Amino acid sequence: MSTIQFKNEHIELAYGTKSEGNLYDHMKHLEISSITMLDPHGREIAFPICEILREIRETRKDERKMIPTQGLVVKYAPNITCAWGMMTSDCPCLTVIDAQNNVAGMLHLGWWQIYTNIIKKFFIKWHGQFPLNKGELKIFVGPSICGNCFTLHGPKGWLRIVLFSLSPWKKHLHQKSLKWSLDLRAILKDQLAAEGISPEQIQFFPDCTFENSYLSSHRREGKHKTSSNYIIVKMF
């Protein structure tokens, strides 16, 4: 079941959680004919805007298109119903909508992407392709783990502690006794503010993926994870 977060005459954004399966098939049931899946584990950020719109026109037979990327910015193409979907778990997915110009962007934000401030590069790429008035943007942050639950331990945890303790966002790295935690949401707010985005423009999915058993959480379920959260942007 998808919960619509935003909708106008051209763009619709929805979040949801579903049992493990094919998001592509799920989107087809929503009567979306031209579908692009984003791979959140892509190593390079890319924004193949014109190419994507051309491929959508040429693949009207529901051909599956996997894009190895962490982000995408796409302008609404007249007379084409299309959608972008991303599966996620504890990492937030940032969705940016410019309702005035019918442009939407989606960006996967793991801890490394947040540490390297990939949001800054995201807006640079956006501005290189389309007009960008940051004061008119609507920002949606999908389901993610909260600062209390994102605890750091083991070799990977210590790597994150070292990196963030030397970063501009070290104030969001917290230590209680021997327990360390990191507030990715708070860092994300700071990074968006640095880009000129006001808090009034940002809507966070309120629940923590780790605490809410109705949401998917890789950290909570581990190898036994049986569901995934998803974000869909539909343009029509």
PDB file of C-alpha atoms in Angstrom:
ATOM      1  CA  MET A   1       0.000   0.000   0.000  1.00  0.00           C
ATOM      2  CA  SER A   2       1.410   3.385  -1.020  1.00  0.00           C
ATOM      3  CA  THR A   3       0.816   6.551   0.996  1.00  0.00           C
ATOM      4  CA  ILE A   4       0.764   9.659  -1.177  1.00  0.00           C
ATOM      5  CA  GLN A   5       2.899  12.474   0.266  1.00  0.00           C
ATOM      6  CA  PHE A   6       2.548  14.999  -2.542  1.00  0.00           C
ATOM      7  CA  LYS A   7       0.456  15.351  -5.688  1.00  0.00           C
ATOM      8  CA  ASN A   8      -0.306  17.977  -8.298  1.00  0.00           C
ATOM      9  CA  GLU A   9      -1.510  17.783 -11.887  1.00  0.00           C
ATOM     10  CA  HIS A  10       1.821  16.391 -13.126  1.00  0.00           C
ATOM     11  CA  ILE A  11       3.787  14.794 -10.253  1.00  0.00           C
ATOM     12  CA  GLU A  12       2.940  12.324  -7.485  1.00  0.00           C
ATOM     13  CA  LEU A  13       5.198  11.105  -4.668  1.00  0.00           C
ATOM     14  CA  ALA A  14       4.374   8.066  -2.534  1.00  0.00           C
ATOM     15  CA  TYR A  15       6.094   6.023   0.197  1.00  0.00           C
ATOM     16  CA  GLY A  16       5.318   2.482   1.246  1.00  0.00           C
ATOM     17  CA  THR A  17       6.580  -0.817   2.642  1.00  0.00           C
ATOM     18  CA  LYS A  18       6.002  -4.149   0.977  1.00  0.00           C
ATOM     19  CA  SER A  19       6.999  -7.750   1.510  1.00  0.00           C
ATOM     20  CA  GLU A  20      10.133  -8.831  -0.307  1.00  0.00           C
ATOM     21  CA  GLY A  21       9.510  -8.974  -4.017  1.00  0.00           C
ATOM     22  CA  ASN A  22       9.819  -7.105  -7.252  1.00  0.00           C
ATOM     23  CA  LEU A  23       9.094  -3.379  -6.981  1.00  0.00           C
ATOM     24  CA  TYR A  24       8.938  -3.247 -10.764  1.00  0.00           C
ATOM     25  CA  ASP A  25       5.989  -5.683 -10.787  1.00  0.00           C
ATOM     26  CA  HIS A  26       4.377  -3.757  -7.939  1.00  0.00           C
ATOM     27  CA  MET A  27       4.593  -0.520  -9.918  1.00  0.00           C
ATOM     28  CA  LYS A  28       3.043  -2.156 -12.972  1.00  0.00           C
ATOM     29  CA  HIS A  29      -0.007  -2.971 -10.847  1.00  0.00           C
ATOM     30  CA  LEU A  30      -0.258   0.761 -10.145  1.00  0.00           C
ATOM     31  CA  GLU A  31      -0.848   1.266 -13.885  1.00  0.00           C
ATOM     32  CA  ILE A  32       2.541   2.837 -14.523  1.00  0.00           C
ATOM     33  CA  SER A  33       3.729   1.826 -17.971  1.00  0.00           C
ATOM     34  CA  SER A  34       7.221   3.333 -18.282  1.00  0.00           C
ATOM     35  CA  ILE A  35       9.306   2.467 -15.244  1.00  0.00           C
ATOM     36  CA  THR A  36      12.883   3.211 -14.201  1.00  0.00           C
ATOM     37  CA  MET A  37      14.419   1.553 -11.145  1.00  0.00           C
ATOM     38  CA  LEU A  38      17.221   3.304  -9.257  1.00  0.00           C
ATOM     39  CA  ASP A  39      19.968   1.187  -7.750  1.00  0.00           C
ATOM     40  CA  PRO A  40      20.942   2.808  -4.417  1.00  0.00           C
ATOM     41  CA  HIS A  41      24.240   0.913  -4.379  1.00  0.00           C
ATOM     42  CA  GLY A  42      25.648   2.434  -7.578  1.00  0.00           C
ATOM     43  CA  ARG A  43      29.180   3.694  -7.080  1.00  0.00           C
ATOM     44  CA  GLU A  44      28.894   6.757  -9.298  1.00  0.00           C
ATOM     45  CA  ILE A  45      26.355   9.535  -9.253  1.00  0.00           C
ATOM     46  CA  ALA A  46      24.924  10.201 -12.710  1.00  0.00           C
ATOM     47  CA  PHE A  47      22.072  12.212 -14.143  1.00  0.00           C
ATOM     48  CA  PRO A  48      21.297  10.869 -17.661  1.00  0.00           C
ATOM     49  CA  ILE A  49      18.332  13.190 -18.125  1.00  0.00           C
ATOM     50  CA  CYS A  50      17.873  13.387 -21.899  1.00  0.00           C
ATOM     51  CA  GLU A  51      18.825   9.746 -22.335  1.00  0.00           C
ATOM     52  CA  ILE A  52      16.240   8.639 -19.792  1.00  0.00           C
ATOM     53  CA  LEU A  53      13.434  10.567 -21.479  1.00  0.00           C
ATOM     54  CA  ARG A  54      14.379   9.128 -24.864  1.00  0.00           C
ATOM     55  CA  GLU A  55      14.489   5.581 -23.496  1.00  0.00           C
ATOM     56  CA  ILE A  56      11.068   6.010 -21.930  1.00  0.00           C
ATOM     57  CA  ARG A  57       9.637   6.913 -25.327  1.00  0.00           C
ATOM     58  CA  GLU A  58      11.236   3.854 -26.879  1.00  0.00           C
ATOM     59  CA  THR A  59      10.325   1.300 -24.205  1.00  0.00           C
ATOM     60  CA  ARG A  60       6.554   1.419 -24.071  1.00  0.00           C
ATOM     61  CA  LYS A  61       6.316  -2.387 -23.709  1.00  0.00           C
ATOM     62  CA  ASP A  62       7.170  -2.406 -20.010  1.00  0.00           C
ATOM     63  CA  GLU A  63      10.794  -3.292 -20.572  1.00  0.00           C
ATOM     64  CA  ARG A  64      12.693  -3.179 -17.309  1.00  0.00           C
ATOM     65  CA  LYS A  65      15.453  -0.580 -17.131  1.00  0.00           C
ATOM     66  CA  MET A  66      17.996  -0.768 -14.322  1.00  0.00           C
ATOM     67  CA  ILE A  67      20.019   2.430 -13.815  1.00  0.00           C
ATOM     68  CA  PRO A  68      23.230   1.965 -11.760  1.00  0.00           C
ATOM     69  CA  THR A  69      23.123   5.335 -10.040  1.00  0.00           C
ATOM     70  CA  GLN A  70      22.573   6.969  -6.669  1.00  0.00           C
ATOM     71  CA  GLY A  71      20.505   9.833  -8.009  1.00  0.00           C
ATOM     72  CA  LEU A  72      18.427  11.118 -10.857  1.00  0.00           C
ATOM     73  CA  VAL A  73      16.907  14.419 -11.965  1.00  0.00           C
ATOM     74  CA  VAL A  74      14.150  14.228 -14.568  1.00  0.00           C
ATOM     75  CA  LYS A  75      11.879  16.772 -16.237  1.00  0.00           C
ATOM     76  CA  TYR A  76       8.258  15.915 -16.946  1.00  0.00           C
ATOM     77  CA  ALA A  77       7.831  14.807 -20.569  1.00  0.00           C
ATOM     78  CA  PRO A  78       4.407  15.642 -22.093  1.00  0.00           C
ATOM     79  CA  ASN A  79       2.056  12.754 -22.894  1.00  0.00           C
ATOM     80  CA  ILE A  80       4.264  10.145 -21.213  1.00  0.00           C
ATOM     81  CA  THR A  81       3.264   8.425 -17.981  1.00  0.00           C
ATOM     82  CA  CYS A  82       6.468   7.368 -16.265  1.00  0.00           C
ATOM     83  CA  ALA A  83       7.780   6.630 -12.806  1.00  0.00           C
ATOM     84  CA  TRP A  84      10.990   6.259 -10.805  1.00  0.00           C
ATOM     85  CA  GLY A  85      11.199   3.842  -7.901  1.00  0.00           C
ATOM     86  CA  MET A  86      13.837   3.073  -5.282  1.00  0.00           C
ATOM     87  CA  MET A  87      13.953   0.357  -2.645  1.00  0.00           C
ATOM     88  CA  THR A  88      15.481   1.368   0.674  1.00  0.00           C
ATOM     89  CA  SER A  89      15.815   0.166   4.242  1.00  0.00           C
ATOM     90  CA  ASP A  90      17.501   2.266   6.960  1.00  0.00           C
ATOM     91  CA  CYS A  91      19.127   4.818   4.629  1.00  0.00           C
ATOM     92  CA  PRO A  92      17.009   7.866   3.764  1.00  0.00           C
ATOM     93  CA  CYS A  93      15.994   8.675   0.223  1.00  0.00           C
ATOM     94  CA  LEU A  94      15.822  12.378  -0.582  1.00  0.00           C
ATOM     95  CA  THR A  95      13.142  13.397  -3.078  1.00  0.00           C
ATOM     96  CA  VAL A  96      13.103  16.953  -4.421  1.00  0.00           C
ATOM     97  CA  ILE A  97      10.156  18.340  -6.384  1.00  0.00           C
ATOM     98  CA  ASP A  98      10.051  21.547  -8.397  1.00  0.00           C
ATOM     99  CA  ALA A  99       6.311  21.713  -9.024  1.00  0.00           C
ATOM    100  CA  GLN A 100       6.604  24.975 -10.964  1.00  0.00           C
ATOM    101  CA  ASN A 101       8.899  23.559 -13.631  1.00  0.00           C
ATOM    102  CA  ASN A 102       7.727  19.916 -13.452  1.00  0.00           C
ATOM    103  CA  VAL A 103      11.133  18.592 -12.448  1.00  0.00           C
ATOM    104  CA  ALA A 104      11.772  15.903  -9.832  1.00  0.00           C
ATOM    105  CA  GLY A 105      14.960  14.503  -8.336  1.00  0.00           C
ATOM    106  CA  MET A 106      15.674  11.436  -6.220  1.00  0.00           C
ATOM    107  CA  LEU A 107      18.870  10.744  -4.262  1.00  0.00           C
ATOM    108  CA  HIS A 108      19.923   7.789  -2.109  1.00  0.00           C
ATOM    109  CA  LEU A 109      21.697   8.917   1.086  1.00  0.00           C
ATOM    110  CA  GLY A 110      23.724   6.336   2.929  1.00  0.00           C
ATOM    111  CA  TRP A 111      26.170   7.431   5.613  1.00  0.00           C
ATOM    112  CA  TRP A 112      28.981   7.762   3.043  1.00  0.00           C
ATOM    113  CA  GLN A 113      26.899   9.946   0.720  1.00  0.00           C
ATOM    114  CA  ILE A 114      26.036  12.175   3.675  1.00  0.00           C
ATOM    115  CA  TYR A 115      29.669  12.285   4.834  1.00  0.00           C
ATOM    116  CA  THR A 116      30.822  13.375   1.359  1.00  0.00           C
ATOM    117  CA  ASN A 117      27.951  15.909   1.154  1.00  0.00           C
ATOM    118  CA  ILE A 118      26.658  14.533  -2.118  1.00  0.00           C
ATOM    119  CA  ILE A 119      23.656  16.881  -1.790  1.00  0.00           C
ATOM    120  CA  LYS A 120      25.891  19.766  -2.863  1.00  0.00           C
ATOM    121  CA  LYS A 121      26.875  17.893  -6.051  1.00  0.00           C
ATOM    122  CA  PHE A 122      23.216  16.967  -6.592  1.00  0.00           C
ATOM    123  CA  PHE A 123      22.113  20.612  -6.774  1.00  0.00           C
ATOM    124  CA  ILE A 124      25.094  21.551  -8.958  1.00  0.00           C
ATOM    125  CA  LYS A 125      24.065  18.844 -11.451  1.00  0.00           C
ATOM    126  CA  TRP A 126      20.435  19.981 -11.260  1.00  0.00           C
ATOM    127  CA  HIS A 127      21.345  23.624 -11.911  1.00  0.00           C
ATOM    128  CA  GLY A 128      23.478  22.549 -14.855  1.00  0.00           C
ATOM    129  CA  GLN A 129      20.409  21.134 -16.615  1.00  0.00           C
ATOM    130  CA  PHE A 130      17.378  23.115 -15.445  1.00  0.00           C
ATOM    131  CA  PRO A 131      16.474  26.468 -13.867  1.00  0.00           C
ATOM    132  CA  LEU A 132      16.795  26.139 -10.101  1.00  0.00           C
ATOM    133  CA  ASN A 133      15.011  28.334  -7.562  1.00  0.00           C
ATOM    134  CA  LYS A 134      15.805  26.602  -4.276  1.00  0.00           C
ATOM    135  CA  GLY A 135      13.199  28.638  -2.412  1.00  0.00           C
ATOM    136  CA  GLU A 136      10.427  26.987  -4.454  1.00  0.00           C
ATOM    137  CA  LEU A 137      11.517  23.378  -3.943  1.00  0.00           C
ATOM    138  CA  LYS A 138       9.617  20.801  -1.895  1.00  0.00           C
ATOM    139  CA  ILE A 139      11.911  18.345  -0.091  1.00  0.00           C
ATOM    140  CA  PHE A 140      10.782  14.927   1.157  1.00  0.00           C
ATOM    141  CA  VAL A 141      12.990  12.585   3.195  1.00  0.00           C
ATOM    142  CA  GLY A 142      11.830   8.973   3.221  1.00  0.00           C
ATOM    143  CA  PRO A 143      11.869   6.410   6.039  1.00  0.00           C
ATOM    144  CA  SER A 144      15.236   6.109   7.796  1.00  0.00           C
ATOM    145  CA  ILE A 145      16.908   5.151  11.052  1.00  0.00           C
ATOM    146  CA  CYS A 146      16.934   7.824  13.787  1.00  0.00           C
ATOM    147  CA  GLY A 147      19.957   9.254  15.582  1.00  0.00           C
ATOM    148  CA  ASN A 148      19.416   7.229  18.763  1.00  0.00           C
ATOM    149  CA  CYS A 149      19.216   3.904  16.931  1.00  0.00           C
ATOM    150  CA  PHE A 150      22.070   4.410  14.470  1.00  0.00           C
ATOM    151  CA  THR A 151      24.716   3.149  16.891  1.00  0.00           C
ATOM    152  CA  LEU A 152      28.335   2.723  15.821  1.00  0.00           C
ATOM    153  CA  HIS A 153      30.359  -0.342  16.738  1.00  0.00           C
ATOM    154  CA  GLY A 154      32.841  -2.752  15.227  1.00  0.00           C
ATOM    155  CA  PRO A 155      35.448  -1.836  12.575  1.00  0.00           C
ATOM    156  CA  LYS A 156      32.926  -0.028  10.346  1.00  0.00           C
ATOM    157  CA  GLY A 157      31.556   1.832  13.339  1.00  0.00           C
ATOM    158  CA  TRP A 158      34.991   3.066  14.389  1.00  0.00           C
ATOM    159  CA  LEU A 159      35.707   4.176  10.833  1.00  0.00           C
ATOM    160  CA  ARG A 160      32.546   6.292  10.904  1.00  0.00           C
ATOM    161  CA  ILE A 161      33.453   7.695  14.326  1.00  0.00           C
ATOM    162  CA  VAL A 162      36.877   8.809  13.080  1.00  0.00           C
ATOM    163  CA  LEU A 163      35.555  10.290   9.830  1.00  0.00           C
ATOM    164  CA  PHE A 164      32.665  12.230  11.350  1.00  0.00           C
ATOM    165  CA  SER A 165      34.706  13.421  14.354  1.00  0.00           C
ATOM    166  CA  LEU A 166      36.951  15.221  11.843  1.00  0.00           C
ATOM    167  CA  SER A 167      34.074  16.515   9.719  1.00  0.00           C
ATOM    168  CA  PRO A 168      31.992  19.729   9.860  1.00  0.00           C
ATOM    169  CA  TRP A 169      29.133  17.616  11.297  1.00  0.00           C
ATOM    170  CA  LYS A 170      30.934  16.247  14.347  1.00  0.00           C
ATOM    171  CA  LYS A 171      28.339  17.852  16.660  1.00  0.00           C
ATOM    172  CA  HIS A 172      25.873  15.182  15.498  1.00  0.00           C
ATOM    173  CA  LEU A 173      28.176  12.374  16.644  1.00  0.00           C
ATOM    174  CA  HIS A 174      27.125  11.492  20.201  1.00  0.00           C
ATOM    175  CA  GLN A 175      28.754   9.434  22.939  1.00  0.00           C
ATOM    176  CA  LYS A 176      26.948   8.094  25.999  1.00  0.00           C
ATOM    177  CA  SER A 177      29.259   6.046  28.194  1.00  0.00           C
ATOM    178  CA  LEU A 178      30.833   3.589  25.720  1.00  0.00           C
ATOM    179  CA  LYS A 179      28.022   3.911  23.178  1.00  0.00           C
ATOM    180  CA  TRP A 180      28.385   6.043  20.060  1.00  0.00           C
ATOM    181  CA  SER A 181      25.570   7.110  17.757  1.00  0.00           C
ATOM    182  CA  LEU A 182      25.201   9.317  14.701  1.00  0.00           C
ATOM    183  CA  ASP A 183      22.218  11.473  13.721  1.00  0.00           C
ATOM    184  CA  LEU A 184      22.085  11.367   9.924  1.00  0.00           C
ATOM    185  CA  ARG A 185      18.798  13.292   9.825  1.00  0.00           C
ATOM    186  CA  ALA A 186      20.304  16.237  11.722  1.00  0.00           C
ATOM    187  CA  ILE A 187      23.325  16.291   9.398  1.00  0.00           C
ATOM    188  CA  LEU A 188      20.980  16.211   6.426  1.00  0.00           C
ATOM    189  CA  LYS A 189      19.103  19.241   7.800  1.00  0.00           C
ATOM    190  CA  ASP A 190      22.392  21.142   8.168  1.00  0.00           C
ATOM    191  CA  GLN A 191      23.466  20.278   4.632  1.00  0.00           C
ATOM    192  CA  LEU A 192      20.131  21.363   3.172  1.00  0.00           C
ATOM    193  CA  ALA A 193      20.270  24.611   5.186  1.00  0.00           C
ATOM    194  CA  ALA A 194      23.743  25.268   3.764  1.00  0.00           C
ATOM    195  CA  GLU A 195      22.174  24.966   0.302  1.00  0.00           C
ATOM    196  CA  GLY A 196      19.579  27.619   1.138  1.00  0.00           C
ATOM    197  CA  ILE A 197      16.698  25.242   1.917  1.00  0.00           C
ATOM    198  CA  SER A 198      14.487  26.390   4.815  1.00  0.00           C
ATOM    199  CA  PRO A 199      13.032  23.938   7.385  1.00  0.00           C
ATOM    200  CA  GLU A 200       9.528  24.804   6.136  1.00  0.00           C
ATOM    201  CA  GLN A 201      10.383  23.257   2.762  1.00  0.00           C
ATOM    202  CA  ILE A 202      11.424  19.897   4.239  1.00  0.00           C
ATOM    203  CA  GLN A 203       9.120  17.043   5.241  1.00  0.00           C
ATOM    204  CA  PHE A 204      10.671  14.083   7.070  1.00  0.00           C
ATOM    205  CA  PHE A 205       8.997  10.690   7.278  1.00  0.00           C
ATOM    206  CA  PRO A 206       8.445  10.736  11.057  1.00  0.00           C
ATOM    207  CA  ASP A 207       9.033   7.140  12.135  1.00  0.00           C
ATOM    208  CA  CYS A 208      12.350   5.389  12.718  1.00  0.00           C
ATOM    209  CA  THR A 209      12.821   2.287  10.571  1.00  0.00           C
ATOM    210  CA  PHE A 210      14.536   0.461  13.439  1.00  0.00           C
ATOM    211  CA  GLU A 211      11.828   1.227  16.026  1.00  0.00           C
ATOM    212  CA  ASN A 212       8.732   0.817  13.837  1.00  0.00           C
ATOM    213  CA  SER A 213       8.203  -2.884  13.134  1.00  0.00           C
ATOM    214  CA  TYR A 214       5.862  -2.030  10.251  1.00  0.00           C
ATOM    215  CA  LEU A 215       8.818  -0.532   8.373  1.00  0.00           C
ATOM    216  CA  SER A 216      11.694  -2.461   6.862  1.00  0.00           C
ATOM    217  CA  SER A 217      15.020  -2.274   8.718  1.00  0.00           C
ATOM    218  CA  HIS A 218      18.141  -4.159   7.689  1.00  0.00           C
ATOM    219  CA  ARG A 219      19.750  -3.289  11.022  1.00  0.00           C
ATOM    220  CA  ARG A 220      16.831  -4.796  12.958  1.00  0.00           C
ATOM    221  CA  GLU A 221      16.141  -7.830  10.765  1.00  0.00           C
ATOM    222  CA  GLY A 222      19.582  -8.547   9.314  1.00  0.00           C
ATOM    223  CA  LYS A 223      19.679 -11.569   7.021  1.00  0.00           C
ATOM    224  CA  HIS A 224      16.075 -12.349   7.973  1.00  0.00           C
ATOM    225  CA  LYS A 225      14.749  -9.148   6.398  1.00  0.00           C
ATOM    226  CA  THR A 226      11.495  -9.942   4.570  1.00  0.00           C
ATOM    227  CA  SER A 227      10.360  -6.509   3.426  1.00  0.00           C
ATOM    228  CA  SER A 228      11.620  -3.253   1.937  1.00  0.00           C
ATOM    229  CA  ASN A 229      10.564   0.368   2.075  1.00  0.00           C
ATOM    230  CA  TYR A 230      10.120   2.061  -1.262  1.00  0.00           C
ATOM    231  CA  ILE A 231       9.722   5.517  -2.764  1.00  0.00           C
ATOM    232  CA  ILE A 232       7.942   6.138  -6.053  1.00  0.00           C
ATOM    233  CA  VAL A 233       7.845   9.356  -8.075  1.00  0.00           C
ATOM    234  CA  LYS A 234       5.239   9.279 -10.832  1.00  0.00           C
ATOM    235  CA  MET A 235       5.096  11.909 -13.589  1.00  0.00           C
ATOM    236  CA  PHE A 236       2.172  12.171 -15.990  1.00  0.00           C
TER     237      PHE A 236
END
